[in-house]
Structures are given as C-alpha cells and as structure tokens.
PDB file of C-alpha atoms and ligand atoms in Angstrom:
ATOM      1  CA  MET A1252       4.527 -23.744   3.190  1.00 40.00           C
ATOM      2  CA  PRO A1253       2.740 -22.254   6.210  1.00 43.00           C
ATOM      3  CA  PHE A1254       2.778 -18.407   6.338  1.00 43.00           C
ATOM      4  CA  ASN A1255       2.866 -17.997  10.090  1.00 46.00           C
ATOM      5  CA  VAL A1256       2.270 -14.193  10.222  1.00 47.00           C
ATOM      6  CA  ARG A1257      -1.015 -12.737  11.641  1.00 50.00           C
ATOM      7  CA  LEU A1258      -2.409  -9.237  11.109  1.00 58.00           C
ATOM      8  CA  LEU A1259      -2.838  -8.021  14.610  1.00 61.00           C
ATOM      9  CA  ILE A1260      -5.653  -5.839  15.060  1.00 60.00           C
ATOM     10  CA  VAL A1261      -5.788  -3.745  18.391  1.00 61.00           C
ATOM     11  CA  ALA A1262      -8.614  -1.401  19.316  1.00 62.00           C
ATOM     12  CA  ILE A1263      -7.125   1.785  21.030  1.00 61.00           C
ATOM     13  CA  SER A1264      -9.075   4.571  22.484  1.00 62.00           C
ATOM     14  CA  ARG A1265      -6.320   7.131  21.812  1.00 62.00           C
ATOM     15  CA  PRO A1266      -7.816   9.066  18.812  1.00 60.00           C
ATOM     16  CA  LEU A1267      -5.680   9.938  15.793  1.00 60.00           C
ATOM     17  CA  PRO A1268      -5.442  13.730  15.205  1.00 60.00           C
ATOM     18  CA  LYS A1269      -7.898  13.454  12.380  1.00 60.00           C
ATOM     19  CA  PRO A1270      -9.896  10.563  10.876  1.00 55.00           C
ATOM     20  CA  GLY A1271      -7.461   8.719   8.514  1.00 61.00           C
ATOM     21  CA  VAL A1272      -4.729   6.130   8.497  1.00 61.00           C
ATOM     22  CA  GLY A1273      -1.346   6.494  10.085  1.00 59.00           C
ATOM     23  CA  SER A1274       1.527   4.152   9.665  1.00 58.00           C
ATOM     24  CA  GLY A1275       5.216   3.903  10.787  1.00 55.00           C
ATOM     25  CA  GLY A1276       6.030   0.565  12.168  1.00 56.00           C
ATOM     26  CA  PHE A1277       2.412  -0.388  12.600  1.00 63.00           C
ATOM     27  CA  LEU A1278      -0.887   0.684  11.115  1.00 70.00           C
ATOM     28  CA  GLN A1279      -3.348   2.994  12.940  1.00 72.00           C
ATOM     29  CA  VAL A1280      -6.851   3.204  11.476  1.00 75.00           C
ATOM     30  CA  SER A1281      -9.255   5.690  13.047  1.00 76.00           C
ATOM     31  CA  PRO A1282     -12.743   4.145  13.806  1.00 76.00           C
ATOM     32  CA  GLU A1283     -14.354   7.165  12.044  1.00 79.00           C
ATOM     33  CA  LEU A1284     -12.720   6.455   8.804  1.00 80.00           C
ATOM     34  CA  PRO A1285     -15.139   5.728   5.878  1.00 83.00           C
ATOM     35  CA  PRO A1286     -14.318   2.281   4.441  1.00 80.00           C
ATOM     36  CA  GLN A1287     -13.760   3.779   0.875  1.00 82.00           C
ATOM     37  CA  GLU A1288     -11.067   6.177   2.265  1.00 80.00           C
ATOM     38  CA  LEU A1289      -9.219   3.077   3.742  1.00 78.00           C
ATOM     39  CA  LEU A1290      -9.468   1.528   0.301  1.00 78.00           C
ATOM     40  CA  ASN A1291      -8.029   4.733  -1.273  1.00 82.00           C
ATOM     41  CA  SER A1292      -5.197   4.948   1.286  1.00 84.00           C
ATOM     42  CA  TRP A1293      -1.665   3.609   0.215  1.00 89.00           C
ATOM     43  CA  GLN A1294      -0.618   2.946   3.771  1.00 87.00           C
ATOM     44  CA  LEU A1295      -2.652  -0.296   4.320  1.00 86.00           C
ATOM     45  CA  CYS A1296      -1.323  -1.752   1.160  1.00 90.00           C
ATOM     46  CA  HIS A1297       2.312  -0.689   1.917  1.00 92.00           C
ATOM     47  CA  GLU A1298       2.162  -2.178   5.293  1.00 89.00           C
ATOM     48  CA  MET A1299       0.668  -5.522   3.917  1.00 90.00           C
ATOM     49  CA  VAL A1300       3.630  -5.792   1.341  1.00 94.00           C
ATOM     50  CA  HIS A1301       6.032  -5.767   4.413  1.00 94.00           C
ATOM     51  CA  LEU A1302       4.425  -8.947   5.593  1.00 92.00           C
ATOM     52  CA  GLY A1303       5.817 -10.727   2.510  1.00 95.00           C
ATOM     53  CA  VAL A1304       9.463  -9.425   2.906  1.00 96.00           C
ATOM     54  CA  PRO A1305      12.048 -10.845   5.418  1.00 96.00           C
ATOM     55  CA  SER A1306      13.408  -8.464   8.009  1.00 95.00           C
ATOM     56  CA  MET A1307      16.759  -7.307   6.816  1.00 96.00           C
ATOM     57  CA  PRO A1308      19.868  -5.892   8.717  1.00 97.00           C
ATOM     58  CA  TYR A1309      19.717  -2.291   9.596  1.00 96.00           C
ATOM     59  CA  GLU A1310      22.323  -1.399   6.955  1.00 97.00           C
ATOM     60  CA  GLN A1311      19.835  -2.777   4.287  1.00 98.00           C
ATOM     61  CA  HIS A1312      16.504  -1.473   5.583  1.00 97.00           C
ATOM     62  CA  TRP A1313      16.329   0.280   2.196  1.00 98.00           C
ATOM     63  CA  LEU A1314      15.384  -3.225   0.737  1.00 98.00           C
ATOM     64  CA  GLU A1315      12.377  -3.654   2.931  1.00 97.00           C
ATOM     65  CA  GLU A1316      11.121  -0.069   2.413  1.00 97.00           C
ATOM     66  CA  GLY A1317      12.057  -0.085  -1.413  1.00 98.00           C
ATOM     67  CA  ILE A1318      10.102  -3.105  -2.083  1.00 98.00           C
ATOM     68  CA  ALA A1319       6.934  -1.825  -0.216  1.00 97.00           C
ATOM     69  CA  THR A1320       7.308   1.570  -1.919  1.00 98.00           C
ATOM     70  CA  TYR A1321       7.682   0.057  -5.393  1.00 98.00           C
ATOM     71  CA  VAL A1322       5.187  -2.785  -5.153  1.00 98.00           C
ATOM     72  CA  GLU A1323       2.369  -1.027  -3.255  1.00 97.00           C
ATOM     73  CA  PRO A1324       1.076   1.074  -6.264  1.00 97.00           C
ATOM     74  CA  LEU A1325       1.673  -1.836  -8.582  1.00 97.00           C
ATOM     75  CA  ILE A1326      -0.904  -3.938  -6.487  1.00 96.00           C
ATOM     76  CA  ARG A1327      -3.116  -0.986  -6.383  1.00 95.00           C
ATOM     77  CA  HIS A1328      -2.986  -0.482 -10.092  1.00 96.00           C
ATOM     78  CA  GLU A1329      -3.565  -4.241 -10.623  1.00 95.00           C
ATOM     79  CA  MET A1330      -6.628  -3.957  -8.357  1.00 93.00           C
ATOM     80  CA  GLY A1331      -8.014  -1.166 -10.562  1.00 94.00           C
ATOM     81  CA  LEU A1332      -7.628   1.521  -7.826  1.00 93.00           C
ATOM     82  CA  ILE A1333      -5.226   3.625  -9.709  1.00 94.00           C
ATOM     83  CA  SER A1334      -4.541   4.094 -13.351  1.00 95.00           C
ATOM     84  CA  SER A1335      -1.263   3.295 -15.183  1.00 95.00           C
ATOM     85  CA  SER A1336      -0.783   7.024 -15.724  1.00 94.00           C
ATOM     86  CA  ARG A1337      -0.858   7.736 -12.123  1.00 94.00           C
ATOM     87  CA  PHE A1338       1.333   4.951 -11.435  1.00 96.00           C
ATOM     88  CA  TRP A1339       4.004   6.129 -13.853  1.00 96.00           C
ATOM     89  CA  ALA A1340       3.514   9.738 -12.672  1.00 95.00           C
ATOM     90  CA  GLU A1341       4.139   8.989  -9.100  1.00 95.00           C
ATOM     91  CA  LEU A1342       7.170   6.746  -9.964  1.00 96.00           C
ATOM     92  CA  ALA A1343       8.600   9.467 -12.079  1.00 95.00           C
ATOM     93  CA  GLU A1344       7.988  12.031  -9.239  1.00 94.00           C
ATOM     94  CA  GLY A1345       9.391   9.794  -6.533  1.00 96.00           C
ATOM     95  CA  LEU A1346      12.585   8.252  -8.010  1.00 97.00           C
ATOM     96  CA  PRO A1347      14.585  11.635  -8.334  1.00 96.00           C
ATOM     97  CA  GLU A1348      14.191  11.775  -4.472  1.00 97.00           C
ATOM     98  CA  GLY A1349      16.077   8.559  -4.402  1.00 97.00           C
ATOM     99  CA  LEU A1350      18.765   9.679  -6.637  1.00 97.00           C
ATOM    100  CA  ALA A1351      19.465  12.850  -4.757  1.00 97.00           C
ATOM    101  CA  ALA A1352      20.080  10.910  -1.596  1.00 97.00           C
ATOM    102  CA  LEU A1353      22.312   8.474  -3.276  1.00 97.00           C
ATOM    103  CA  ARG A1354      24.650  11.054  -4.764  1.00 96.00           C
ATOM    104  CA  GLN A1355      27.003  11.150  -1.846  1.00 95.00           C
ATOM    105  CA  GLN A1356      26.489   7.573  -0.469  1.00 97.00           C
ATOM    106  CA  GLY A1357      25.338   4.275  -1.783  1.00 98.00           C
ATOM    107  CA  LEU A1358      22.145   2.388  -0.436  1.00 98.00           C
ATOM    108  CA  ASP A1359      23.912   0.361   2.341  1.00 98.00           C
ATOM    109  CA  GLY A1360      23.749   2.165   5.531  1.00 97.00           C
ATOM    110  CA  ASN A1361      22.298   5.242   4.089  1.00 98.00           C
ATOM    111  CA  HIS A1362      19.423   6.125   6.313  1.00 96.00           C
ATOM    112  CA  ARG A1363      18.176   9.248   4.595  1.00 97.00           C
ATOM    113  CA  TRP A1364      14.509   9.081   3.948  1.00 97.00           C
ATOM    114  CA  GLY A1365      15.012   9.522   0.182  1.00 97.00           C
ATOM    115  CA  ALA A1366      17.570   6.790   0.078  1.00 98.00           C
ATOM    116  CA  THR A1367      15.554   4.340   2.226  1.00 97.00           C
ATOM    117  CA  TYR A1368      12.211   4.624   0.435  1.00 98.00           C
ATOM    118  CA  TRP A1369      12.927   5.916  -3.107  1.00 98.00           C
ATOM    119  CA  GLY A1370      16.398   4.840  -3.346  1.00 98.00           C
ATOM    120  CA  GLY A1371      15.245   1.415  -2.465  1.00 98.00           C
ATOM    121  CA  ALA A1372      12.346   1.680  -4.890  1.00 98.00           C
ATOM    122  CA  LEU A1373      14.906   2.658  -7.528  1.00 98.00           C
ATOM    123  CA  TYR A1374      16.789  -0.600  -6.971  1.00 98.00           C
ATOM    124  CA  CYS A1375      13.552  -2.567  -7.286  1.00 98.00           C
ATOM    125  CA  PHE A1376      12.430  -0.853 -10.480  1.00 98.00           C
ATOM    126  CA  LEU A1377      15.841  -1.209 -12.185  1.00 98.00           C
ATOM    127  CA  ALA A1378      15.965  -4.978 -11.363  1.00 98.00           C
ATOM    128  CA  ASP A1379      12.396  -5.219 -12.792  1.00 98.00           C
ATOM    129  CA  VAL A1380      13.424  -3.336 -15.993  1.00 98.00           C
ATOM    130  CA  ARG A1381      16.612  -5.282 -16.546  1.00 98.00           C
ATOM    131  CA  LEU A1382      14.963  -8.745 -15.900  1.00 98.00           C
ATOM    132  CA  ARG A1383      12.071  -7.760 -18.311  1.00 98.00           C
ATOM    133  CA  VAL A1384      14.381  -6.349 -21.003  1.00 97.00           C
ATOM    134  CA  ARG A1385      16.644  -9.583 -20.837  1.00 96.00           C
ATOM    135  CA  SER A1386      13.653 -11.986 -20.920  1.00 97.00           C
ATOM    136  CA  HIS A1387      11.027  -9.901 -22.769  1.00 97.00           C
ATOM    137  CA  ASN A1388       8.828  -9.824 -19.675  1.00 98.00           C
ATOM    138  CA  GLN A1389       9.169 -13.528 -18.782  1.00 97.00           C
ATOM    139  CA  GLU A1390      11.288 -12.759 -15.782  1.00 98.00           C
ATOM    140  CA  ASN A1391      10.379  -9.895 -13.451  1.00 98.00           C
ATOM    141  CA  LEU A1392      10.596  -8.637  -9.895  1.00 98.00           C
ATOM    142  CA  GLN A1393       7.304 -10.132  -8.850  1.00 97.00           C
ATOM    143  CA  LYS A1394       8.557 -13.615  -9.728  1.00 98.00           C
ATOM    144  CA  ALA A1395      11.620 -12.979  -7.781  1.00 98.00           C
ATOM    145  CA  LEU A1396       9.606 -11.967  -4.669  1.00 98.00           C
ATOM    146  CA  ARG A1397       7.302 -14.800  -4.980  1.00 98.00           C
ATOM    147  CA  GLY A1398      10.468 -17.120  -4.822  1.00 98.00           C
ATOM    148  CA  VAL A1399      11.670 -15.295  -1.721  1.00 98.00           C
ATOM    149  CA  VAL A1400       8.160 -16.007   0.011  1.00 98.00           C
ATOM    150  CA  ALA A1401       8.329 -19.584  -1.367  1.00 98.00           C
ATOM    151  CA  LYS A1402      11.712 -20.096   0.598  1.00 98.00           C
ATOM    152  CA  GLY A1403      10.227 -18.836   3.821  1.00 97.00           C
ATOM    153  CA  GLY A1404      11.081 -15.171   3.392  1.00 97.00           C
ATOM    154  CA  ASN A1405       8.573 -13.014   5.379  1.00 95.00           C
ATOM    155  CA  ILE A1406       8.431 -10.521   8.083  1.00 92.00           C
ATOM    156  CA  SER A1407       8.568 -13.135  10.810  1.00 92.00           C
ATOM    157  CA  VAL A1408      12.229 -14.080   9.863  1.00 96.00           C
ATOM    158  CA  SER A1409      15.509 -12.115   9.671  1.00 97.00           C
ATOM    159  CA  TRP A1410      17.596 -12.668   6.554  1.00 98.00           C
ATOM    160  CA  GLU A1411      21.119 -11.512   5.626  1.00 98.00           C
ATOM    161  CA  LEU A1412      21.330  -9.497   2.457  1.00 98.00           C
ATOM    162  CA  THR A1413      23.289 -12.328   0.822  1.00 98.00           C
ATOM    163  CA  GLN A1414      20.542 -14.830   1.386  1.00 98.00           C
ATOM    164  CA  PHE A1415      18.072 -12.422  -0.231  1.00 98.00           C
ATOM    165  CA  LEU A1416      20.153 -11.910  -3.296  1.00 98.00           C
ATOM    166  CA  ARG A1417      20.863 -15.524  -3.586  1.00 98.00           C
ATOM    167  CA  VAL A1418      17.202 -16.612  -3.401  1.00 98.00           C
ATOM    168  CA  ALA A1419      15.904 -13.765  -5.663  1.00 98.00           C
ATOM    169  CA  ASP A1420      18.529 -14.497  -8.374  1.00 98.00           C
ATOM    170  CA  ALA A1421      17.825 -18.156  -8.304  1.00 98.00           C
ATOM    171  CA  SER A1422      14.150 -17.489  -8.712  1.00 98.00           C
ATOM    172  CA  VAL A1423      14.630 -15.760 -12.012  1.00 98.00           C
ATOM    173  CA  GLY A1424      18.014 -17.096 -13.201  1.00 96.00           C
ATOM    174  CA  GLY A1425      21.118 -14.867 -13.644  1.00 95.00           C
ATOM    175  CA  LYS A1426      22.814 -12.468 -11.301  1.00 97.00           C
ATOM    176  CA  GLN A1427      20.754  -9.365 -11.567  1.00 97.00           C
ATOM    177  CA  PHE A1428      20.141  -8.707  -7.971  1.00 98.00           C
ATOM    178  CA  HIS A1429      23.817  -9.251  -6.921  1.00 98.00           C
ATOM    179  CA  GLN A1430      24.948  -7.244  -9.854  1.00 98.00           C
ATOM    180  CA  LEU A1431      22.627  -4.230  -9.028  1.00 98.00           C
ATOM    181  CA  HIS A1432      23.535  -4.352  -5.418  1.00 98.00           C
ATOM    182  CA  SER A1433      27.267  -4.210  -6.338  1.00 98.00           C
ATOM    183  CA  GLU A1434      26.434  -1.003  -8.445  1.00 97.00           C
ATOM    184  CA  MET A1435      24.186   0.772  -5.889  1.00 98.00           C
ATOM    185  CA  GLY A1436      24.938  -0.832  -2.420  1.00 98.00           C
ATOM    186  CA  PRO A1437      28.493   0.203  -1.426  1.00 97.00           C
ATOM    187  CA  ARG A1438      28.939   3.357  -3.705  1.00 96.00           C
ATOM    188  CA  PRO A1439      27.183   6.470  -4.723  1.00 96.00           C
ATOM    189  CA  THR A1440      24.837   5.997  -7.597  1.00 91.00           C
ATOM    190  CA  GLN A1441      24.147   7.978 -10.723  1.00 91.00           C
ATOM    191  CA  VAL A1442      21.397   6.765 -13.002  1.00 93.00           C
ATOM    192  CA  LYS A1443      20.364   8.752 -16.049  1.00 94.00           C
ATOM    193  CA  LEU A1444      16.470   8.429 -15.665  1.00 95.00           C
ATOM    194  CA  GLY A1445      15.811  10.529 -18.824  1.00 95.00           C
ATOM    195  CA  PRO A1446      16.899   8.030 -21.493  1.00 96.00           C
ATOM    196  CA  LEU A1447      15.173   5.387 -19.488  1.00 97.00           C
ATOM    197  CA  TRP A1448      11.905   7.082 -19.462  1.00 97.00           C
ATOM    198  CA  LYS A1449      12.370   7.787 -23.238  1.00 96.00           C
ATOM    199  CA  ASN A1450      13.117   4.098 -23.884  1.00 97.00           C
ATOM    200  CA  LEU A1451      10.086   3.051 -21.985  1.00 98.00           C
ATOM    201  CA  GLY A1452       7.750   5.600 -23.608  1.00 97.00           C
ATOM    202  CA  VAL A1453       7.073   7.681 -20.345  1.00 97.00           C
ATOM    203  CA  ILE A1454       7.136  11.369 -21.512  1.00 93.00           C
ATOM    204  CA  PRO A1455       6.576  14.315 -19.348  1.00 82.00           C
ATOM    205  CA  SER A1456       4.172  16.781 -20.908  1.00 79.00           C
ATOM    206  CA  SER A1457       2.556  19.975 -20.089  1.00 76.00           C
ATOM    207  CA  HIS A1458      -0.575  17.942 -18.986  1.00 77.00           C
ATOM    208  CA  GLY A1459       1.610  15.818 -16.604  1.00 79.00           C
ATOM    209  CA  LEU A1460       2.702  12.661 -18.286  1.00 89.00           C
ATOM    210  CA  ARG A1461       2.177  10.930 -21.734  1.00 92.00           C
ATOM    211  CA  LEU A1462       2.669   7.152 -22.419  1.00 94.00           C
ATOM    212  CA  GLN A1463       3.533   6.643 -25.928  1.00 94.00           C
ATOM    213  CA  LYS A1464       5.260   3.977 -28.183  1.00 96.00           C
ATOM    214  CA  ALA A1465       8.974   3.545 -27.755  1.00 97.00           C
ATOM    215  CA  ASN A1466      11.616   0.875 -28.480  1.00 95.00           C
ATOM    216  CA  ARG A1467      11.167  -0.722 -25.068  1.00 97.00           C
ATOM    217  CA  ASP A1468       7.613   0.188 -24.342  1.00 97.00           C
ATOM    218  CA  PHE A1469       6.961  -3.637 -23.870  1.00 98.00           C
ATOM    219  CA  VAL A1470       8.597  -3.231 -20.680  1.00 98.00           C
ATOM    220  CA  ARG A1471       6.290  -0.394 -19.490  1.00 98.00           C
ATOM    221  CA  ARG A1472       3.282  -2.402 -20.589  1.00 97.00           C
ATOM    222  CA  GLY A1473       4.590  -5.517 -18.717  1.00 98.00           C
ATOM    223  CA  ILE A1474       5.016  -3.555 -15.522  1.00 98.00           C
ATOM    224  CA  ALA A1475       1.793  -1.414 -15.676  1.00 97.00           C
ATOM    225  CA  ASN A1476      -0.279  -0.840 -18.595  1.00 95.00           C
TER     226      ASN A1476
HETATM  227 ZN1  LIG B1536       7.363   0.605   5.163  1.00 51.30          ZN
END
C-alpha cells in the first residue's frame, strides 16, 4: 500500500531562541544543532510516529498524542538510544500525570495537557499490557498499530474513533481497544498503578528504579528489556 506522506523540510531564517529542536504541530530544527543532539532529542521521533497515525476527531486528540508519547521512547529504546531502565523510569514518572488529569473527566474531550499526552499514553500502555498478558506477548500494541497502517491509517487521512478501534481490534483479535475505550473514554478513570508495577517487576528504589523478577515480568520484558 503506498504511503503518500512526505516529510516536508523548509529552511527558514527565523532563528530558534537557542540551538535545539522545537515541536508543536511541526518540527523546527536549528541549523547550528549538532547531529548527535538531534539523535538524542525525543521530538523528532515523536513527530515521525504521528505520520503513521490517522488524524482523529478533536474529541479524541488524546489517541494521536498518546500513541506518539508511548511509542516514541519504545522506538528509541529499540534503536539502542535509551536503556530499558530509562524507558520504565520515564513511563513511571509520566503516567501519574495522565491519571491526575483523568480523575474528573475521561479521555474524550478532555483537553488538559496531562490527559492528552499521558492519559493517551496510559490507554496505549494498558492496551499493550492486556494484549500481552492474554496472549503471552504474541499480540501487542505494535501489531495493532501496524494493522492500522496496513488499512491506510496515516496522518494524511481522518478517521473516526470507531474505525480506529475496529481496525486495531481486528488486527490482534478480541475487543481490547473497544473495551478499554469504554472504561476510559466517557468517564473518569482510576487505575491502581502500584499493583501493576509490582506485577511487572518495576520497583521504585532509592536509586531511582529497579527491574526485578515478578509474576508478569514476561510482559515487561516483551515491552522493553
Ligand atoms: Zn505530538
């Protein structure tokens, strides 16, 4: 299937406040930025993930940003740019921001920063965990997202949420994406992260974070080892 998206590079003379990478709708890279720093920045990877996700209605902007937020460090970990400990530490630090923003209102139409980015990432993480628990890592979020791209879902097209949920569920079997949306979309969400971390063997310690054996550590190792 042709992927009719281009990465548009425009040279502009307006300098960024300091050499670096800025994002927000589009990516700005200052010409003075050393290539290694571009490689180290998360923004480039985050924006590239967006290319493989269809545009969603305003009410479900959380899904676009949640996928980019959850998948970006996974890609950078897979490329050897960040360690698994750092991946888990950043996730453990970020997800409570999502939970806090979902206490009063569910994901749909909740445009708080925490809900959009980390609430959306929480949705993706929980979908990934449930799929992996059920199938012993045979099914996962990556496979569902590949299914979305295979059905023509990318940034150049607009999809309704129902289309996304249908394609994602069909790609991995079951109803996990629908189910999780009915739990987190229309109503406030409370997820106990403590027991989940314990099951995965992600343990906060005085030195930051410890990864250890646990009854479902196969899920942790399947996600980022
Ligand atoms: Zn984004």
